PDB file of N, CA, C and O in Angstrom:
ATOM      1  N   MET A   1      15.436   2.214  -2.330  1.00  0.00           N
ATOM      2  CA  MET A   1      14.852   0.793  -1.160  1.00  0.00           C
ATOM      3  C   MET A   1      15.588  -0.199  -2.242  1.00  0.00           C
ATOM      4  O   MET A   1      15.547  -0.585  -2.876  1.00  0.00           O
ATOM      5  N   LYS A   2      16.002  -1.524  -1.043  1.00  0.00           N
ATOM      6  CA  LYS A   2      15.990  -2.920  -1.393  1.00  0.00           C
ATOM      7  C   LYS A   2      15.289  -3.623  -2.079  1.00  0.00           C
ATOM      8  O   LYS A   2      14.355  -3.174  -1.424  1.00  0.00           O
ATOM      9  N   HIS A   3      15.550  -4.263  -2.869  1.00  0.00           N
ATOM     10  CA  HIS A   3      14.403  -5.656  -3.161  1.00  0.00           C
ATOM     11  C   HIS A   3      13.938  -6.275  -2.498  1.00  0.00           C
ATOM     12  O   HIS A   3      12.811  -6.501  -2.370  1.00  0.00           O
ATOM     13  N   ASP A   4      14.608  -6.478  -1.546  1.00  0.00           N
ATOM     14  CA  ASP A   4      13.787  -7.862  -0.587  1.00  0.00           C
ATOM     15  C   ASP A   4      12.717  -6.696   0.661  1.00  0.00           C
ATOM     16  O   ASP A   4      12.281  -7.346   0.495  1.00  0.00           O
ATOM     17  N   VAL A   5      13.544  -5.351   0.886  1.00  0.00           N
ATOM     18  CA  VAL A   5      12.331  -4.913   1.694  1.00  0.00           C
ATOM     19  C   VAL A   5      11.622  -4.192   0.990  1.00  0.00           C
ATOM     20  O   VAL A   5       9.980  -3.961   1.196  1.00  0.00           O
ATOM     21  N   LEU A   6      11.349  -3.870  -0.478  1.00  0.00           N
ATOM     22  CA  LEU A   6       9.973  -3.824  -1.380  1.00  0.00           C
ATOM     23  C   LEU A   6       9.159  -4.419  -1.555  1.00  0.00           C
ATOM     24  O   LEU A   6       8.178  -4.055  -1.129  1.00  0.00           O
ATOM     25  N   LYS A   7       9.744  -5.894  -1.721  1.00  0.00           N
ATOM     26  CA  LYS A   7       8.721  -7.046  -1.909  1.00  0.00           C
ATOM     27  C   LYS A   7       8.016  -7.591  -0.368  1.00  0.00           C
ATOM     28  O   LYS A   7       7.184  -7.567  -0.587  1.00  0.00           O
ATOM     29  N   ASN A   8       8.913  -7.344   0.745  1.00  0.00           N
ATOM     30  CA  ASN A   8       7.884  -7.222   1.613  1.00  0.00           C
ATOM     31  C   ASN A   8       7.041  -6.299   2.157  1.00  0.00           C
ATOM     32  O   ASN A   8       5.738  -6.407   2.559  1.00  0.00           O
ATOM     33  N   ASN A   9       7.302  -5.094   1.442  1.00  0.00           N
ATOM     34  CA  ASN A   9       6.431  -4.134   1.654  1.00  0.00           C
ATOM     35  C   ASN A   9       5.350  -4.241   0.757  1.00  0.00           C
ATOM     36  O   ASN A   9       3.811  -3.709   1.194  1.00  0.00           O
ATOM     37  N   ILE A  10       5.569  -4.748  -0.461  1.00  0.00           N
ATOM     38  CA  ILE A  10       4.377  -5.014  -1.286  1.00  0.00           C
ATOM     39  C   ILE A  10       3.070  -6.171  -0.617  1.00  0.00           C
ATOM     40  O   ILE A  10       1.959  -5.812  -0.986  1.00  0.00           O
ATOM     41  N   ALA A  11       4.159  -7.270  -0.248  1.00  0.00           N
ATOM     42  CA  ALA A  11       3.213  -8.413   0.587  1.00  0.00           C
ATOM     43  C   ALA A  11       2.473  -8.124   1.659  1.00  0.00           C
ATOM     44  O   ALA A  11       1.299  -8.082   1.908  1.00  0.00           O
ATOM     45  N   THR A  12       3.072  -6.488   2.477  1.00  0.00           N
ATOM     46  CA  THR A  12       1.993  -6.297   3.390  1.00  0.00           C
ATOM     47  C   THR A  12       0.734  -5.306   3.532  1.00  0.00           C
ATOM     48  O   THR A  12      -0.356  -5.478   3.529  1.00  0.00           O
ATOM     49  N   LEU A  13       1.538  -4.391   2.071  1.00  0.00           N
ATOM     50  CA  LEU A  13      -0.199  -3.633   1.295  1.00  0.00           C
ATOM     51  C   LEU A  13      -0.793  -4.476   0.819  1.00  0.00           C
ATOM     52  O   LEU A  13      -1.850  -4.056   1.116  1.00  0.00           O
ATOM     53  N   GLN A  14      -0.062  -5.404   0.652  1.00  0.00           N
ATOM     54  CA  GLN A  14      -1.259  -6.250  -0.524  1.00  0.00           C
ATOM     55  C   GLN A  14      -2.170  -7.081   0.534  1.00  0.00           C
ATOM     56  O   GLN A  14      -3.340  -7.398   0.415  1.00  0.00           O
ATOM     57  N   LYS A  15      -1.759  -7.682   1.905  1.00  0.00           N
ATOM     58  CA  LYS A  15      -2.520  -8.109   3.125  1.00  0.00           C
ATOM     59  C   LYS A  15      -3.555  -7.094   3.252  1.00  0.00           C
ATOM     60  O   LYS A  15      -4.579  -7.424   3.879  1.00  0.00           O
ATOM     61  N   LEU A  16      -2.835  -5.709   3.501  1.00  0.00           N
ATOM     62  CA  LEU A  16      -3.998  -4.330   4.317  1.00  0.00           C
ATOM     63  C   LEU A  16      -4.710  -4.357   3.273  1.00  0.00           C
ATOM     64  O   LEU A  16      -6.190  -4.094   3.595  1.00  0.00           O
ATOM     65  N   ARG A  17      -4.843  -4.638   1.949  1.00  0.00           N
ATOM     66  CA  ARG A  17      -5.849  -4.291   0.401  1.00  0.00           C
ATOM     67  C   ARG A  17      -6.734  -5.790   1.269  1.00  0.00           C
ATOM     68  O   ARG A  17      -8.008  -6.037   1.214  1.00  0.00           O
ATOM     69  N   ASP A  18      -6.290  -6.927   1.348  1.00  0.00           N
ATOM     70  CA  ASP A  18      -7.189  -8.686   1.536  1.00  0.00           C
ATOM     71  C   ASP A  18      -7.859  -7.891   2.881  1.00  0.00           C
ATOM     72  O   ASP A  18      -9.155  -8.806   2.396  1.00  0.00           O
ATOM     73  N   VAL A  19      -7.406  -7.755   3.340  1.00  0.00           N
ATOM     74  CA  VAL A  19      -8.078  -7.385   5.107  1.00  0.00           C
ATOM     75  C   VAL A  19      -9.407  -6.525   4.904  1.00  0.00           C
ATOM     76  O   VAL A  19     -10.367  -6.372   5.439  1.00  0.00           O
ATOM     77  N   HIS A  20      -8.919  -5.199   4.265  1.00  0.00           N
ATOM     78  CA  HIS A  20      -9.744  -4.250   4.331  1.00  0.00           C
ATOM     79  C   HIS A  20     -10.562  -3.687   3.154  1.00  0.00           C
ATOM     80  O   HIS A  20     -10.928  -2.188   3.369  1.00  0.00           O
ATOM     81  N   HIS A  21     -10.303  -4.429   2.509  1.00  0.00           N
ATOM     82  CA  HIS A  21     -10.680  -4.162   0.725  1.00  0.00           C
ATOM     83  C   HIS A  21     -12.321  -3.211   0.803  1.00  0.00           C
ATOM     84  O   HIS A  21     -12.825  -2.917   0.510  1.00  0.00           O
ATOM     85  N   SER A  22     -13.089  -4.172   2.246  1.00  0.00           N
ATOM     86  CA  SER A  22     -14.969  -4.107   1.893  1.00  0.00           C
ATOM     87  C   SER A  22     -14.969  -2.949   2.668  1.00  0.00           C
ATOM     88  O   SER A  22     -16.201  -2.060   2.682  1.00  0.00           O
ATOM     89  N   GLN A  23     -14.112  -2.133   3.403  1.00  0.00           N
ATOM     90  CA  GLN A  23     -14.261  -0.782   4.016  1.00  0.00           C
ATOM     91  C   GLN A  23     -14.160   0.214   3.765  1.00  0.00           C
ATOM     92  O   GLN A  23     -14.145   1.596   3.397  1.00  0.00           O
ATOM     93  N   LEU A  24     -12.729  -0.006   2.127  1.00  0.00           N
ATOM     94  CA  LEU A  24     -12.580   0.576   1.683  1.00  0.00           C
ATOM     95  C   LEU A  24     -13.427   1.919   0.532  1.00  0.00           C
ATOM     96  O   LEU A  24     -13.795   0.716   0.038  1.00  0.00           O
ATOM     97  N   ASP A  25     -13.412   2.943   0.232  1.00  0.00           N
ATOM     98  CA  ASP A  25     -14.142   2.999  -0.627  1.00  0.00           C
ATOM     99  C   ASP A  25     -13.615   3.228  -2.023  1.00  0.00           C
ATOM    100  O   ASP A  25     -12.777   2.382  -1.866  1.00  0.00           O
ATOM    101  N   ALA A  26     -14.279   3.344  -2.738  1.00  0.00           N
ATOM    102  CA  ALA A  26     -13.638   3.017  -4.605  1.00  0.00           C
ATOM    103  C   ALA A  26     -12.728   4.090  -4.506  1.00  0.00           C
ATOM    104  O   ALA A  26     -11.592   3.278  -4.880  1.00  0.00           O
ATOM    105  N   GLY A  27     -12.137   4.955  -4.462  1.00  0.00           N
ATOM    106  CA  GLY A  27     -11.378   5.789  -4.230  1.00  0.00           C
ATOM    107  C   GLY A  27     -10.253   5.345  -4.378  1.00  0.00           C
ATOM    108  O   GLY A  27      -8.561   5.209  -4.165  1.00  0.00           O
ATOM    109  N   ALA A  28      -9.974   5.736  -2.787  1.00  0.00           N
ATOM    110  CA  ALA A  28      -8.855   4.558  -1.913  1.00  0.00           C
ATOM    111  C   ALA A  28      -8.337   3.158  -1.983  1.00  0.00           C
ATOM    112  O   ALA A  28      -7.348   2.978  -2.384  1.00  0.00           O
ATOM    113  N   LEU A  29      -9.434   2.104  -3.233  1.00  0.00           N
ATOM    114  CA  LEU A  29      -9.341   0.874  -3.413  1.00  0.00           C
ATOM    115  C   LEU A  29      -8.336   1.050  -4.379  1.00  0.00           C
ATOM    116  O   LEU A  29      -7.335   0.348  -4.650  1.00  0.00           O
ATOM    117  N   ALA A  30      -8.975   2.058  -5.153  1.00  0.00           N
ATOM    118  CA  ALA A  30      -8.321   2.521  -6.516  1.00  0.00           C
ATOM    119  C   ALA A  30      -6.945   2.864  -6.123  1.00  0.00           C
ATOM    120  O   ALA A  30      -5.793   2.026  -7.424  1.00  0.00           O
ATOM    121  N   GLU A  31      -6.621   3.552  -5.655  1.00  0.00           N
ATOM    122  CA  GLU A  31      -5.325   4.759  -4.941  1.00  0.00           C
ATOM    123  C   GLU A  31      -4.392   2.801  -4.612  1.00  0.00           C
ATOM    124  O   GLU A  31      -3.424   3.206  -5.108  1.00  0.00           O
ATOM    125  N   LEU A  32      -4.633   2.597  -3.792  1.00  0.00           N
ATOM    126  CA  LEU A  32      -3.819   1.554  -3.446  1.00  0.00           C
ATOM    127  C   LEU A  32      -3.202  -0.046  -4.840  1.00  0.00           C
ATOM    128  O   LEU A  32      -2.287  -0.174  -4.423  1.00  0.00           O
ATOM    129  N   ASP A  33      -4.695  -0.252  -5.426  1.00  0.00           N
ATOM    130  CA  ASP A  33      -4.139  -0.750  -6.665  1.00  0.00           C
ATOM    131  C   ASP A  33      -3.137  -0.231  -7.532  1.00  0.00           C
ATOM    132  O   ASP A  33      -2.665  -0.925  -7.768  1.00  0.00           O
ATOM    133  N   ASP A  34      -3.700   1.236  -7.703  1.00  0.00           N
ATOM    134  CA  ASP A  34      -2.590   1.753  -9.028  1.00  0.00           C
ATOM    135  C   ASP A  34      -1.282   1.400  -7.964  1.00  0.00           C
ATOM    136  O   ASP A  34      -0.273   1.409  -8.737  1.00  0.00           O
ATOM    137  N   VAL A  35      -1.094   1.812  -6.981  1.00  0.00           N
ATOM    138  CA  VAL A  35       0.189   1.796  -5.996  1.00  0.00           C
ATOM    139  C   VAL A  35       0.559   0.763  -6.325  1.00  0.00           C
ATOM    140  O   VAL A  35       2.062   0.295  -5.999  1.00  0.00           O
ATOM    141  N   LEU A  36       0.375  -0.468  -5.813  1.00  0.00           N
ATOM    142  CA  LEU A  36       0.634  -1.954  -5.857  1.00  0.00           C
ATOM    143  C   LEU A  36       1.518  -2.216  -6.992  1.00  0.00           C
ATOM    144  O   LEU A  36       2.394  -2.952  -6.959  1.00  0.00           O
ATOM    145  N   GLN A  37       0.835  -1.640  -7.732  1.00  0.00           N
ATOM    146  CA  GLN A  37       0.477  -1.941  -9.648  1.00  0.00           C
ATOM    147  C   GLN A  37       2.374  -1.738  -9.680  1.00  0.00           C
ATOM    148  O   GLN A  37       2.992  -1.974 -10.241  1.00  0.00           O
ATOM    149  N   LYS A  38       2.555  -0.091  -9.451  1.00  0.00           N
ATOM    150  CA  LYS A  38       3.996   0.156  -9.519  1.00  0.00           C
ATOM    151  C   LYS A  38       4.746   0.132  -8.808  1.00  0.00           C
ATOM    152  O   LYS A  38       6.269  -0.279  -9.398  1.00  0.00           O
ATOM    153  N   LEU A  39       4.649  -0.473  -7.820  1.00  0.00           N
ATOM    154  CA  LEU A  39       5.612  -0.805  -7.006  1.00  0.00           C
ATOM    155  C   LEU A  39       5.877  -2.446  -7.352  1.00  0.00           C
ATOM    156  O   LEU A  39       7.170  -2.723  -7.399  1.00  0.00           O
ATOM    157  N   LYS A  40       5.412  -3.288  -8.065  1.00  0.00           N
ATOM    158  CA  LYS A  40       5.504  -4.168  -8.191  1.00  0.00           C
ATOM    159  C   LYS A  40       6.429  -4.215  -9.478  1.00  0.00           C
ATOM    160  O   LYS A  40       6.882  -5.309  -9.711  1.00  0.00           O
ATOM    161  N   ARG A  41       6.204  -3.408 -10.506  1.00  0.00           N
ATOM    162  CA  ARG A  41       6.923  -2.966 -11.807  1.00  0.00           C
ATOM    163  C   ARG A  41       8.284  -2.962 -11.119  1.00  0.00           C
ATOM    164  O   ARG A  41       9.390  -3.248 -12.100  1.00  0.00           O
ATOM    165  N   LEU A  42       8.249  -1.775  -9.811  1.00  0.00           N
ATOM    166  CA  LEU A  42       9.628  -1.619  -9.441  1.00  0.00           C
ATOM    167  C   LEU A  42      10.506  -2.731  -9.376  1.00  0.00           C
ATOM    168  O   LEU A  42      11.389  -2.137  -9.688  1.00  0.00           O
ATOM    169  N   ALA A  43       9.588  -3.843  -8.322  1.00  0.00           N
ATOM    170  CA  ALA A  43      10.410  -4.783  -7.926  1.00  0.00           C
ATOM    171  C   ALA A  43      10.532  -5.408  -8.890  1.00  0.00           C
ATOM    172  O   ALA A  43      11.445  -6.287  -8.511  1.00  0.00           O
ATOM    173  N   GLU A  44      10.297  -5.631 -10.030  1.00  0.00           N
ATOM    174  CA  GLU A  44      10.536  -6.736 -11.109  1.00  0.00           C
ATOM    175  C   GLU A  44      12.220  -5.850 -11.850  1.00  0.00           C
ATOM    176  O   GLU A  44      12.881  -7.024 -12.483  1.00  0.00           O
ATOM    177  N   GLU A  45      12.402  -4.805 -11.538  1.00  0.00           N
ATOM    178  CA  GLU A  45      13.832  -4.246 -11.934  1.00  0.00           C
ATOM    179  C   GLU A  45      14.566  -4.640 -11.458  1.00  0.00           C
ATOM    180  O   GLU A  45      14.479  -5.071 -10.152  1.00  0.00           O
ATOM    181  N   GLU A  46      16.064  -4.322 -12.437  1.00  0.00           N
ATOM    182  CA  GLU A  46      17.319  -5.543 -11.760  1.00  0.00           C
ATOM    183  C   GLU A  46      18.355  -4.501 -11.063  1.00  0.00           C
ATOM    184  O   GLU A  46      19.309  -4.270 -10.933  1.00  0.00           O
ATOM    185  N   ARG A  47      17.821  -3.272 -10.476  1.00  0.00           N
ATOM    186  CA  ARG A  47      18.645  -2.561 -10.013  1.00  0.00           C
ATOM    187  C   ARG A  47      18.763  -2.516  -8.543  1.00  0.00           C
ATOM    188  O   ARG A  47      17.888  -2.984  -7.866  1.00  0.00           O
ATOM    189  N   PRO A  48      20.141  -2.401  -8.166  1.00  0.00           N
ATOM    190  CA  PRO A  48      20.384  -3.056  -6.663  1.00  0.00           C
ATOM    191  C   PRO A  48      19.579  -1.655  -5.980  1.00  0.00           C
ATOM    192  O   PRO A  48      19.228  -2.538  -4.741  1.00  0.00           O
ATOM    193  N   GLU A  49      19.163  -1.206  -5.936  1.00  0.00           N
ATOM    194  CA  GLU A  49      18.246   0.229  -5.268  1.00  0.00           C
ATOM    195  C   GLU A  49      17.490   1.435  -5.918  1.00  0.00           C
ATOM    196  O   GLU A  49      17.693   1.299  -7.231  1.00  0.00           O
ATOM    197  N   ILE A  50      16.281   0.828  -5.462  1.00  0.00           N
ATOM    198  CA  ILE A  50      14.739   1.350  -6.173  1.00  0.00           C
ATOM    199  C   ILE A  50      14.548   2.630  -5.187  1.00  0.00           C
ATOM    200  O   ILE A  50      13.911   2.247  -4.114  1.00  0.00           O
ATOM    201  N   PRO A  51      14.680   3.860  -6.359  1.00  0.00           N
ATOM    202  CA  PRO A  51      13.887   5.078  -5.990  1.00  0.00           C
ATOM    203  C   PRO A  51      12.577   4.691  -5.713  1.00  0.00           C
ATOM    204  O   PRO A  51      12.360   4.652  -6.692  1.00  0.00           O
ATOM    205  N   LEU A  52      11.546   5.161  -4.458  1.00  0.00           N
ATOM    206  CA  LEU A  52      10.348   5.724  -4.694  1.00  0.00           C
ATOM    207  C   LEU A  52      10.068   6.734  -4.796  1.00  0.00           C
ATOM    208  O   LEU A  52       8.866   6.814  -5.348  1.00  0.00           O
ATOM    209  N   GLY A  53      10.231   7.690  -4.315  1.00  0.00           N
ATOM    210  CA  GLY A  53       9.726   8.839  -4.817  1.00  0.00           C
ATOM    211  C   GLY A  53       8.466   8.777  -3.907  1.00  0.00           C
ATOM    212  O   GLY A  53       8.488   9.060  -2.979  1.00  0.00           O
ATOM    213  N   GLU A  54       7.854   9.795  -5.397  1.00  0.00           N
ATOM    214  CA  GLU A  54       5.978  10.029  -4.479  1.00  0.00           C
ATOM    215  C   GLU A  54       5.279   9.327  -4.281  1.00  0.00           C
ATOM    216  O   GLU A  54       4.446   9.033  -3.601  1.00  0.00           O
ATOM    217  N   LEU A  55       5.463   7.606  -4.602  1.00  0.00           N
ATOM    218  CA  LEU A  55       5.515   6.610  -4.294  1.00  0.00           C
ATOM    219  C   LEU A  55       5.190   6.457  -2.742  1.00  0.00           C
ATOM    220  O   LEU A  55       4.260   5.871  -2.389  1.00  0.00           O
ATOM    221  N   ALA A  56       6.247   6.595  -1.974  1.00  0.00           N
ATOM    222  CA  ALA A  56       6.139   6.447  -0.829  1.00  0.00           C
ATOM    223  C   ALA A  56       5.789   7.601  -0.221  1.00  0.00           C
ATOM    224  O   ALA A  56       4.807   6.997   0.558  1.00  0.00           O
ATOM    225  N   LEU A  57       5.026   8.765  -0.865  1.00  0.00           N
ATOM    226  CA  LEU A  57       4.500   9.441  -0.386  1.00  0.00           C
ATOM    227  C   LEU A  57       2.712   9.314  -0.449  1.00  0.00           C
ATOM    228  O   LEU A  57       2.082   8.857   0.941  1.00  0.00           O
ATOM    229  N   ARG A  58       3.021   8.340  -1.684  1.00  0.00           N
ATOM    230  CA  ARG A  58       1.249   8.056  -1.791  1.00  0.00           C
ATOM    231  C   ARG A  58       0.859   6.187  -0.899  1.00  0.00           C
ATOM    232  O   ARG A  58       0.155   6.424  -0.603  1.00  0.00           O
ATOM    233  N   VAL A  59       2.125   5.820  -0.639  1.00  0.00           N
ATOM    234  CA  VAL A  59       1.801   4.982   0.158  1.00  0.00           C
ATOM    235  C   VAL A  59       1.575   5.041   2.012  1.00  0.00           C
ATOM    236  O   VAL A  59       0.600   4.772   2.468  1.00  0.00           O
ATOM    237  N   LEU A  60       2.117   6.521   2.304  1.00  0.00           N
ATOM    238  CA  LEU A  60       1.582   6.649   3.413  1.00  0.00           C
ATOM    239  C   LEU A  60       0.440   7.103   3.580  1.00  0.00           C
ATOM    240  O   LEU A  60      -0.221   7.010   4.350  1.00  0.00           O
ATOM    241  N   GLN A  61       0.184   7.842   2.894  1.00  0.00           N
ATOM    242  CA  GLN A  61      -1.561   8.496   2.720  1.00  0.00           C
ATOM    243  C   GLN A  61      -2.617   7.399   2.811  1.00  0.00           C
ATOM    244  O   GLN A  61      -3.387   7.553   3.482  1.00  0.00           O
ATOM    245  N   ILE A  62      -2.203   6.391   1.839  1.00  0.00           N
ATOM    246  CA  ILE A  62      -3.012   5.275   2.199  1.00  0.00           C
ATOM    247  C   ILE A  62      -3.188   4.805   3.200  1.00  0.00           C
ATOM    248  O   ILE A  62      -4.286   4.065   3.746  1.00  0.00           O
ATOM    249  N   ILE A  63      -2.072   4.250   3.844  1.00  0.00           N
ATOM    250  CA  ILE A  63      -2.166   3.806   5.236  1.00  0.00           C
ATOM    251  C   ILE A  63      -2.492   4.799   6.192  1.00  0.00           C
ATOM    252  O   ILE A  63      -3.530   4.460   7.013  1.00  0.00           O
ATOM    253  N   ASP A  64      -2.589   6.218   6.071  1.00  0.00           N
ATOM    254  CA  ASP A  64      -3.118   7.027   7.236  1.00  0.00           C
ATOM    255  C   ASP A  64      -5.251   6.603   6.689  1.00  0.00           C
ATOM    256  O   ASP A  64      -5.333   6.893   7.555  1.00  0.00           O
ATOM    257  N   THR A  65      -5.216   6.861   5.300  1.00  0.00           N
ATOM    258  CA  THR A  65      -6.874   6.119   5.119  1.00  0.00           C
ATOM    259  C   THR A  65      -7.231   4.853   5.828  1.00  0.00           C
ATOM    260  O   THR A  65      -8.434   5.495   6.382  1.00  0.00           O
ATOM    261  N   VAL A  66      -6.540   3.959   5.552  1.00  0.00           N
ATOM    262  CA  VAL A  66      -7.092   2.958   5.890  1.00  0.00           C
ATOM    263  C   VAL A  66      -6.986   2.908   7.748  1.00  0.00           C
ATOM    264  O   VAL A  66      -7.983   2.554   8.477  1.00  0.00           O
ATOM    265  N   MET A  67      -6.160   3.318   8.394  1.00  0.00           N
ATOM    266  CA  MET A  67      -6.035   3.215   9.583  1.00  0.00           C
ATOM    267  C   MET A  67      -7.153   4.523  10.372  1.00  0.00           C
ATOM    268  O   MET A  67      -7.672   4.009  10.869  1.00  0.00           O
ATOM    269  N   THR A  68      -7.171   5.516   9.828  1.00  0.00           N
ATOM    270  CA  THR A  68      -8.468   6.343  10.210  1.00  0.00           C
ATOM    271  C   THR A  68      -9.564   5.477  10.000  1.00  0.00           C
ATOM    272  O   THR A  68     -10.242   5.828  10.967  1.00  0.00           O
ATOM    273  N   LEU A  69      -9.809   4.953   8.768  1.00  0.00           N
ATOM    274  CA  LEU A  69     -11.319   3.893   8.773  1.00  0.00           C
ATOM    275  C   LEU A  69     -11.582   3.361   9.545  1.00  0.00           C
ATOM    276  O   LEU A  69     -12.283   3.264  10.755  1.00  0.00           O
ATOM    277  N   VAL A  70     -10.599   2.213   9.689  1.00  0.00           N
ATOM    278  CA  VAL A  70     -10.596   1.203  10.820  1.00  0.00           C
ATOM    279  C   VAL A  70     -10.835   1.740  12.098  1.00  0.00           C
ATOM    280  O   VAL A  70     -11.144   1.532  13.068  1.00  0.00           O
ATOM    281  N   THR A  71     -10.090   3.175  12.750  1.00  0.00           N
ATOM    282  CA  THR A  71      -9.454   3.015  13.177  1.00  0.00           C
ATOM    283  C   THR A  71     -11.985   3.975  14.122  1.00  0.00           C
ATOM    284  O   THR A  71     -11.998   3.744  15.212  1.00  0.00           O
ATOM    285  N   ASN A  72     -12.056   4.674  13.464  1.00  0.00           N
ATOM    286  CA  ASN A  72     -13.349   5.538  13.263  1.00  0.00           C
ATOM    287  C   ASN A  72     -14.199   3.821  13.326  1.00  0.00           C
ATOM    288  O   ASN A  72     -15.380   4.210  13.982  1.00  0.00           O
ATOM    289  N   LEU A  73     -13.936   3.265  12.584  1.00  0.00           N
ATOM    290  CA  LEU A  73     -15.381   1.768  12.582  1.00  0.00           C
ATOM    291  C   LEU A  73     -15.415   1.218  14.162  1.00  0.00           C
ATOM    292  O   LEU A  73     -16.290   1.310  14.622  1.00  0.00           O
ATOM    293  N   THR A  74     -13.739   1.316  14.569  1.00  0.00           N
ATOM    294  CA  THR A  74     -13.668   0.751  15.950  1.00  0.00           C
ATOM    295  C   THR A  74     -14.303   1.196  17.039  1.00  0.00           C
ATOM    296  O   THR A  74     -14.982   0.612  17.710  1.00  0.00           O
ATOM    297  N   ASP A  75     -14.114   2.503  16.623  1.00  0.00           N
ATOM    298  CA  ASP A  75     -14.587   4.169  17.910  1.00  0.00           C
ATOM    299  C   ASP A  75     -15.999   3.387  17.769  1.00  0.00           C
ATOM    300  O   ASP A  75     -16.972   3.679  18.829  1.00  0.00           O
ATOM    301  N   LEU A  76     -16.973   3.007  16.589  1.00  0.00           N
ATOM    302  CA  LEU A  76     -18.321   3.308  16.215  1.00  0.00           C
ATOM    303  C   LEU A  76     -18.844   1.899  16.633  1.00  0.00           C
ATOM    304  O   LEU A  76     -19.940   2.218  17.534  1.00  0.00           O
ATOM    305  N   LEU A  77     -18.069   1.101  16.848  1.00  0.00           N
ATOM    306  CA  LEU A  77     -18.724  -0.369  17.094  1.00  0.00           C
ATOM    307  C   LEU A  77     -18.754  -0.526  19.083  1.00  0.00           C
ATOM    308  O   LEU A  77     -19.349  -1.152  19.351  1.00  0.00           O
ATOM    309  N   ARG A  78     -18.121   0.580  19.424  1.00  0.00           N
ATOM    310  CA  ARG A  78     -18.045   0.609  21.182  1.00  0.00           C
ATOM    311  C   ARG A  78     -19.329   1.242  21.642  1.00  0.00           C
ATOM    312  O   ARG A  78     -19.839   1.465  21.252  1.00  0.00           O
TER     313      ARG A  78
END
């Protein structure tokens, strides 16, 4: 992944965390914080391409968790 794309993704995940942190359980929040920390460390490296490997899967799982939770809350409030 290229640096600029990685930085945009980090910013997006940070916004997701800021908006939905009160709705996430402690485990999901800890997972999101851990992934953000690792992505930020990778962004500091001077490589042109940054391999994400298992971090990409963890990010997708976190997004799935947040989307499921937000969708369930929205459905509950209707």
